[in-house]
Amino acid sequence: MNNHAPLFPISAITASSNAPLRHDWQANEIIALFDMPFMDLVYSAAQVHRLYHDPNKVQLSQLISIKTGGCAEDCGYCSQSAKHQKTTGLSPTKLMEVARVIDSARKAKAGGATRYCMGAAWTSPKDRDMDAIVAMVEGVKALGMESCMTLGMLDDHQTERLADAGLDYYNHNIDTSEEFYGEIISTRSYQDRLDTLARVRAKGMNVCSGGIVGMGEKRSDRAGMLKTLANLPEHPQSVPINMLVAVPGTPLEHVAKLESFEFIRTIAVARIMMPRSEVRLSAGRGEMSEETQALCFLAGASSIFYGEQLLTTPNPKNNKDIALLNKLGLIPA
């Protein structure tokens, strides 16, 4: 007899792809999912994944930093904060030229990426930069790729401009639970992030929002982060789950590394709670074994960041990723 049964049967989790999506998750239900025996949790998540996604396909996104460093925020994990530049040694750069960004996107497409994500280290974009940002979006879309931007907080006018340009996805991570948020960031509030997500949804763009695990948070904080995302009026279309990359010189440099099985559990719970979303295996893959990544795919990860560099941290080499996908019989979506 199973003495670790969840609060609700597995059959209720995987009943039907026609079942309505939930936006009323309670903390005790989410903790119950995290507490399931590992094999039961991964099996349940894999069943959900197969109801909504092709389990043998993985969506490939590529990320580029279009403006690096000099950010006024104090995010404890980030080397791009101006407050950490003296200890990280990161040199800030200006906004990249539009032609250079489009050329990079063209190379990403040739390498197999279908979505091109562009990130700028800003609290929020300045209006003087919006013409170049719009031109980047339009140029990426002209290549036949999906476009994604992460630029910090947006006001109504900036959101409208991005929507009019045809931006497919806007990324704005909530990072962690509301309760733990203040331990990581003090320069913008949790509500600021939710307000930007609301503006993006209201203009009809897809939301890309997830968080970072392994920052010293508790399991209840990982559950709280997923609760916030799943209980939004609409589930984010893309949910990146990042493992902290402890960058030397940042306040989180010496945080104890999160156990791989706990990371996989987070992927699995995200899949069960947001079954139609793309759950992206994001930062931290360079430090993960092939076996850990394979279990993440089994547990419901349906997307990865592809390419040898994320914003300022390394990613597995392209040929290494292709070799892993080939071993697992996975093909680009």
Tab-separated table of C-alpha atoms in Angstrom, residues 10-314:
chain	number	residue	atom	x	y	z
A	10	ILE	CA	-3.180	10.519	-10.263
A	11	SER	CA	-6.166	9.733	-12.505
A	12	ALA	CA	-7.542	13.180	-11.669
A	13	ILE	CA	-4.314	14.787	-12.875
A	14	THR	CA	-4.290	13.100	-16.274
A	15	ALA	CA	-7.981	12.650	-16.981
A	16	SER	CA	-8.382	14.370	-20.354
A	17	SER	CA	-6.830	16.965	-22.627
A	18	ASN	CA	-10.311	18.489	-22.831
A	19	ALA	CA	-10.395	19.186	-19.107
A	20	PRO	CA	-10.441	22.916	-18.281
A	21	LEU	CA	-7.167	24.434	-17.184
A	22	ARG	CA	-6.997	25.265	-13.508
A	23	HIS	CA	-6.308	28.736	-12.129
A	24	ASP	CA	-7.228	27.994	-8.523
A	25	TRP	CA	-4.289	25.971	-7.244
A	26	GLN	CA	-3.854	25.919	-3.483
A	27	ALA	CA	-0.494	25.766	-1.725
A	28	ASN	CA	-1.223	22.437	-0.021
A	29	GLU	CA	-2.099	20.810	-3.352
A	30	ILE	CA	1.167	21.935	-4.924
A	31	ILE	CA	3.231	20.769	-1.965
A	32	ALA	CA	1.413	17.429	-2.215
A	33	LEU	CA	2.612	17.134	-5.817
A	34	PHE	CA	6.194	17.956	-4.823
A	35	ASP	CA	5.959	15.368	-2.031
A	36	MET	CA	4.844	12.502	-4.283
A	37	PRO	CA	7.251	9.585	-4.668
A	38	PHE	CA	9.651	10.642	-7.419
A	39	MET	CA	8.653	7.863	-9.831
A	40	ASP	CA	4.928	8.587	-9.415
A	41	LEU	CA	5.454	12.306	-9.958
A	42	VAL	CA	7.524	11.899	-13.116
A	43	TYR	CA	5.117	9.259	-14.460
A	44	SER	CA	2.128	11.550	-13.832
A	45	ALA	CA	3.865	14.514	-15.454
A	46	ALA	CA	4.854	12.394	-18.462
A	47	GLN	CA	1.214	11.361	-18.908
A	48	VAL	CA	0.101	15.001	-18.858
A	49	HIS	CA	2.881	15.925	-21.271
A	50	ARG	CA	1.746	13.306	-23.795
A	51	LEU	CA	-1.825	14.591	-23.702
A	52	TYR	CA	-0.783	18.023	-24.951
A	53	HIS	CA	2.637	17.677	-26.608
A	54	ASP	CA	4.609	15.364	-28.841
A	55	PRO	CA	6.985	13.738	-26.326
A	56	ASN	CA	9.672	13.250	-28.968
A	57	LYS	CA	9.883	16.869	-30.096
A	58	VAL	CA	11.709	19.755	-28.442
A	59	GLN	CA	11.316	23.413	-29.368
A	60	LEU	CA	14.671	25.194	-29.822
A	61	SER	CA	15.046	28.840	-28.839
A	62	GLN	CA	18.194	30.919	-29.088
A	63	LEU	CA	18.977	33.859	-26.817
A	64	ILE	CA	21.149	36.905	-27.450
A	65	SER	CA	22.052	39.840	-25.219
A	66	ILE	CA	21.322	42.942	-27.279
A	67	LYS	CA	22.446	45.245	-24.448
A	68	THR	CA	24.672	43.881	-21.697
A	69	GLY	CA	25.382	45.156	-18.181
A	70	GLY	CA	24.876	48.485	-16.477
A	71	CYS	CA	21.431	47.528	-15.177
A	72	ALA	CA	20.110	49.593	-12.257
A	73	GLU	CA	18.436	46.559	-10.656
A	74	ASP	CA	20.112	44.661	-7.809
A	75	CYS	CA	19.017	41.080	-8.644
A	76	GLY	CA	21.281	38.938	-6.475
A	77	TYR	CA	21.848	36.299	-9.163
A	78	CYS	CA	22.744	38.632	-12.014
A	79	SER	CA	26.175	39.678	-13.217
A	80	GLN	CA	24.586	42.471	-15.270
A	81	SER	CA	23.644	44.582	-12.258
A	82	ALA	CA	25.653	47.807	-12.084
A	83	LYS	CA	25.897	47.140	-8.352
A	84	HIS	CA	27.894	43.965	-9.021
A	85	GLN	CA	30.117	45.098	-11.895
A	86	LYS	CA	33.194	45.743	-9.739
A	87	THR	CA	33.127	42.200	-8.383
A	88	THR	CA	32.019	40.376	-11.546
A	89	GLY	CA	34.222	42.319	-13.959
A	90	LEU	CA	31.448	42.516	-16.550
A	91	SER	CA	31.829	45.466	-18.914
A	92	PRO	CA	28.558	47.109	-20.011
A	93	THR	CA	27.783	47.531	-23.703
A	94	LYS	CA	25.488	49.742	-25.723
A	95	LEU	CA	22.445	48.496	-27.619
A	96	MET	CA	23.508	46.343	-30.571
A	97	GLU	CA	22.988	47.519	-34.128
A	98	VAL	CA	19.827	46.186	-35.750
A	99	ALA	CA	21.693	44.625	-38.702
A	100	ARG	CA	23.985	42.706	-36.364
A	101	VAL	CA	21.030	41.294	-34.421
A	102	ILE	CA	19.258	40.181	-37.599
A	103	ASP	CA	22.427	38.556	-38.924
A	104	SER	CA	22.765	36.632	-35.660
A	105	ALA	CA	19.124	35.547	-35.913
A	106	ARG	CA	19.728	34.308	-39.442
A	107	LYS	CA	22.582	32.118	-38.178
A	108	ALA	CA	20.408	30.844	-35.321
A	109	LYS	CA	17.729	29.781	-37.781
A	110	ALA	CA	20.306	27.985	-39.915
A	111	GLY	CA	21.365	26.126	-36.769
A	112	GLY	CA	17.841	24.877	-36.091
A	113	ALA	CA	16.361	27.500	-33.746
A	114	THR	CA	12.740	28.469	-34.398
A	115	ARG	CA	12.414	31.241	-31.805
A	116	TYR	CA	14.852	34.100	-31.370
A	117	CYS	CA	14.947	35.743	-27.954
A	118	MET	CA	16.530	39.161	-27.439
A	119	GLY	CA	17.389	40.457	-23.969
A	120	ALA	CA	18.459	43.880	-22.748
A	121	ALA	CA	19.747	44.681	-19.259
A	122	TRP	CA	17.342	47.472	-18.409
A	123	THR	CA	14.905	48.329	-15.659
A	124	SER	CA	12.731	49.293	-18.607
A	125	PRO	CA	13.458	50.473	-22.166
A	126	LYS	CA	13.764	54.145	-22.973
A	127	ASP	CA	11.509	55.549	-25.655
A	128	ARG	CA	14.561	56.558	-27.720
A	129	ASP	CA	15.447	52.849	-28.054
A	130	MET	CA	12.030	51.675	-29.188
A	131	ASP	CA	12.545	52.307	-32.931
A	132	ALA	CA	15.575	49.994	-32.946
A	133	ILE	CA	13.754	47.397	-30.808
A	134	VAL	CA	10.781	47.402	-33.189
A	135	ALA	CA	13.111	47.024	-36.189
A	136	MET	CA	14.723	43.989	-34.539
A	137	VAL	CA	11.335	42.354	-33.982
A	138	GLU	CA	10.268	43.003	-37.556
A	139	GLY	CA	13.585	41.736	-38.917
A	140	VAL	CA	13.416	38.477	-36.963
A	141	LYS	CA	9.837	37.862	-38.057
A	142	ALA	CA	10.805	38.517	-41.676
A	143	LEU	CA	13.149	35.515	-41.378
A	144	GLY	CA	10.172	33.313	-40.533
A	145	MET	CA	11.173	32.934	-36.863
A	146	GLU	CA	9.163	33.548	-33.716
A	147	SER	CA	10.339	36.657	-31.885
A	148	CYS	CA	10.783	37.152	-28.146
A	149	MET	CA	11.989	40.163	-26.167
A	150	THR	CA	12.952	40.695	-22.537
A	151	LEU	CA	13.479	44.355	-21.765
A	152	GLY	CA	12.367	44.750	-18.163
A	153	MET	CA	9.191	46.555	-17.169
A	154	LEU	CA	6.977	48.080	-19.859
A	155	ASP	CA	4.548	50.976	-19.841
A	156	ASP	CA	1.347	50.977	-21.903
A	157	HIS	CA	2.841	52.810	-24.896
A	158	GLN	CA	5.894	50.542	-25.117
A	159	THR	CA	3.707	47.453	-24.861
A	160	GLU	CA	1.498	48.735	-27.662
A	161	ARG	CA	4.489	49.402	-29.904
A	162	LEU	CA	5.797	45.856	-29.421
A	163	ALA	CA	2.355	44.410	-30.111
A	164	ASP	CA	1.987	46.508	-33.271
A	165	ALA	CA	5.409	45.233	-34.431
A	166	GLY	CA	4.080	41.679	-34.157
A	167	LEU	CA	6.188	40.526	-31.199
A	168	ASP	CA	5.272	36.902	-30.512
A	169	TYR	CA	6.511	36.510	-26.913
A	170	TYR	CA	7.487	38.836	-24.119
A	171	ASN	CA	9.636	37.389	-21.343
A	172	HIS	CA	9.380	38.756	-17.821
A	173	ASN	CA	10.213	36.211	-15.135
A	174	ILE	CA	8.745	36.432	-11.640
A	175	ASP	CA	11.927	34.684	-10.435
A	176	THR	CA	10.609	33.076	-7.228
A	177	SER	CA	7.752	33.186	-4.727
A	178	GLU	CA	6.407	36.517	-3.517
A	179	GLU	CA	7.532	35.601	0.005
A	180	PHE	CA	11.173	34.971	-0.986
A	181	TYR	CA	11.377	37.701	-3.624
A	182	GLY	CA	12.646	40.386	-1.241
A	183	GLU	CA	15.664	38.236	-0.377
A	184	ILE	CA	16.822	38.423	-4.002
A	185	ILE	CA	15.670	41.800	-5.343
A	186	SER	CA	14.887	45.134	-3.687
A	187	THR	CA	14.781	47.583	-6.600
A	188	ARG	CA	11.475	46.475	-8.118
A	189	SER	CA	8.467	44.848	-6.545
A	190	TYR	CA	6.770	41.563	-7.263
A	191	GLN	CA	3.666	43.514	-8.264
A	192	ASP	CA	5.727	45.491	-10.800
A	193	ARG	CA	6.452	42.206	-12.573
A	194	LEU	CA	2.821	41.092	-12.489
A	195	ASP	CA	1.720	44.477	-13.866
A	196	THR	CA	4.021	44.108	-16.882
A	197	LEU	CA	2.690	40.592	-17.524
A	198	ALA	CA	-0.855	41.960	-17.395
A	199	ARG	CA	-0.018	44.648	-19.974
A	200	VAL	CA	1.505	42.049	-22.297
A	201	ARG	CA	-1.548	39.760	-22.002
A	202	ALA	CA	-3.924	42.663	-22.584
A	203	LYS	CA	-2.217	43.456	-25.910
A	204	GLY	CA	-2.534	39.862	-27.128
A	205	MET	CA	1.134	38.882	-26.991
A	206	ASN	CA	2.238	35.533	-25.624
A	207	VAL	CA	3.651	35.609	-22.119
A	208	CYS	CA	6.975	33.935	-21.319
A	209	SER	CA	7.431	33.856	-17.563
A	210	GLY	CA	9.105	31.487	-15.165
A	211	GLY	CA	11.795	31.652	-12.539
A	212	ILE	CA	15.067	30.510	-11.052
A	213	VAL	CA	15.498	27.681	-8.584
A	214	GLY	CA	18.507	26.983	-6.416
A	215	MET	CA	18.814	30.516	-4.986
A	216	GLY	CA	18.551	29.301	-1.389
A	217	GLU	CA	14.760	29.208	-1.418
A	218	LYS	CA	12.626	26.539	0.240
A	219	ARG	CA	10.467	23.988	-1.559
A	220	SER	CA	7.465	26.051	-0.477
A	221	ASP	CA	8.934	28.972	-2.456
A	222	ARG	CA	9.255	26.833	-5.579
A	223	ALA	CA	5.636	25.836	-5.054
A	224	GLY	CA	4.687	29.481	-4.516
A	225	MET	CA	6.354	30.551	-7.751
A	226	LEU	CA	4.409	27.924	-9.729
A	227	LYS	CA	1.198	28.863	-7.900
A	228	THR	CA	1.567	32.490	-9.017
A	229	LEU	CA	2.176	31.469	-12.639
A	230	ALA	CA	-0.583	28.849	-12.853
A	231	ASN	CA	-3.157	31.095	-11.174
A	232	LEU	CA	-2.674	33.970	-13.595
A	233	PRO	CA	-5.788	34.697	-15.708
A	234	GLU	CA	-4.060	32.782	-18.520
A	235	HIS	CA	-1.179	30.358	-18.143
A	236	PRO	CA	2.069	31.718	-19.613
A	237	GLN	CA	2.511	30.209	-23.048
A	238	SER	CA	6.158	29.626	-22.191
A	239	VAL	CA	7.504	28.807	-18.715
A	240	PRO	CA	11.315	28.846	-18.452
A	241	ILE	CA	12.663	27.021	-15.404
A	242	ASN	CA	16.242	28.088	-14.711
A	243	MET	CA	18.777	26.456	-12.428
A	244	LEU	CA	20.861	29.139	-10.752
A	245	VAL	CA	24.247	29.663	-12.379
A	246	ALA	CA	26.239	30.942	-9.398
A	247	VAL	CA	28.284	33.676	-11.082
A	248	PRO	CA	31.466	34.648	-9.203
A	249	GLY	CA	31.153	38.129	-7.753
A	250	THR	CA	27.369	38.064	-7.332
A	251	PRO	CA	25.687	37.857	-3.895
A	252	LEU	CA	24.537	34.297	-4.664
A	253	GLU	CA	27.996	33.066	-5.626
A	254	HIS	CA	28.255	30.667	-2.688
A	255	VAL	CA	24.664	29.387	-2.452
A	256	ALA	CA	24.541	25.614	-2.037
A	257	LYS	CA	23.716	23.841	-5.286
A	258	LEU	CA	20.183	22.469	-5.570
A	259	GLU	CA	19.875	18.706	-5.853
A	260	SER	CA	19.122	17.535	-9.388
A	261	PHE	CA	16.083	15.502	-8.314
A	262	GLU	CA	14.509	18.620	-6.790
A	263	PHE	CA	15.014	20.476	-10.063
A	264	ILE	CA	13.357	17.622	-11.968
A	265	ARG	CA	10.467	17.696	-9.492
A	266	THR	CA	10.006	21.396	-10.245
A	267	ILE	CA	9.826	20.667	-13.973
A	268	ALA	CA	7.284	17.885	-13.364
A	269	VAL	CA	5.036	19.996	-11.122
A	270	ALA	CA	5.138	22.866	-13.628
A	271	ARG	CA	4.049	20.450	-16.360
A	272	ILE	CA	1.115	19.127	-14.335
A	273	MET	CA	-0.074	22.590	-13.299
A	274	MET	CA	0.344	24.240	-16.728
A	275	PRO	CA	-0.194	21.351	-19.148
A	276	ARG	CA	-0.430	23.310	-22.400
A	277	SER	CA	2.522	25.630	-21.762
A	278	GLU	CA	5.969	25.116	-23.203
A	279	VAL	CA	8.080	24.295	-20.149
A	280	ARG	CA	11.595	25.358	-21.044
A	281	LEU	CA	14.729	23.805	-19.625
A	282	SER	CA	16.713	27.028	-19.456
A	283	ALA	CA	19.836	28.316	-17.689
A	284	GLY	CA	22.053	25.859	-15.866
A	285	ARG	CA	22.056	23.062	-18.448
A	286	GLY	CA	25.806	23.434	-18.851
A	287	GLU	CA	26.218	22.007	-15.352
A	288	MET	CA	23.603	19.256	-15.755
A	289	SER	CA	24.369	15.690	-16.702
A	290	GLU	CA	22.762	14.164	-19.768
A	291	GLU	CA	20.789	11.900	-17.443
A	292	THR	CA	19.344	14.866	-15.540
A	293	GLN	CA	18.311	16.559	-18.774
A	294	ALA	CA	16.748	13.331	-20.051
A	295	LEU	CA	14.645	13.050	-16.899
A	296	CYS	CA	13.573	16.667	-17.344
A	297	PHE	CA	12.350	15.876	-20.861
A	298	LEU	CA	10.516	12.825	-19.529
A	299	ALA	CA	8.959	14.981	-16.792
A	300	GLY	CA	7.578	17.463	-19.314
A	301	ALA	CA	10.255	19.882	-20.507
A	302	SER	CA	9.372	20.653	-24.114
A	303	SER	CA	11.808	23.442	-24.982
A	304	ILE	CA	15.462	24.380	-24.479
A	305	PHE	CA	17.695	27.363	-25.022
A	306	TYR	CA	20.008	26.332	-27.842
A	307	GLY	CA	23.351	27.969	-28.538
A	308	GLU	CA	26.652	28.238	-26.732
A	309	GLN	CA	25.894	31.472	-24.844
A	310	LEU	CA	22.867	32.737	-22.946
A	311	LEU	CA	22.899	36.365	-21.803
A	312	THR	CA	26.182	36.278	-19.888
A	313	THR	CA	26.480	32.608	-18.910
A	314	PRO	CA	27.630	29.613	-20.975
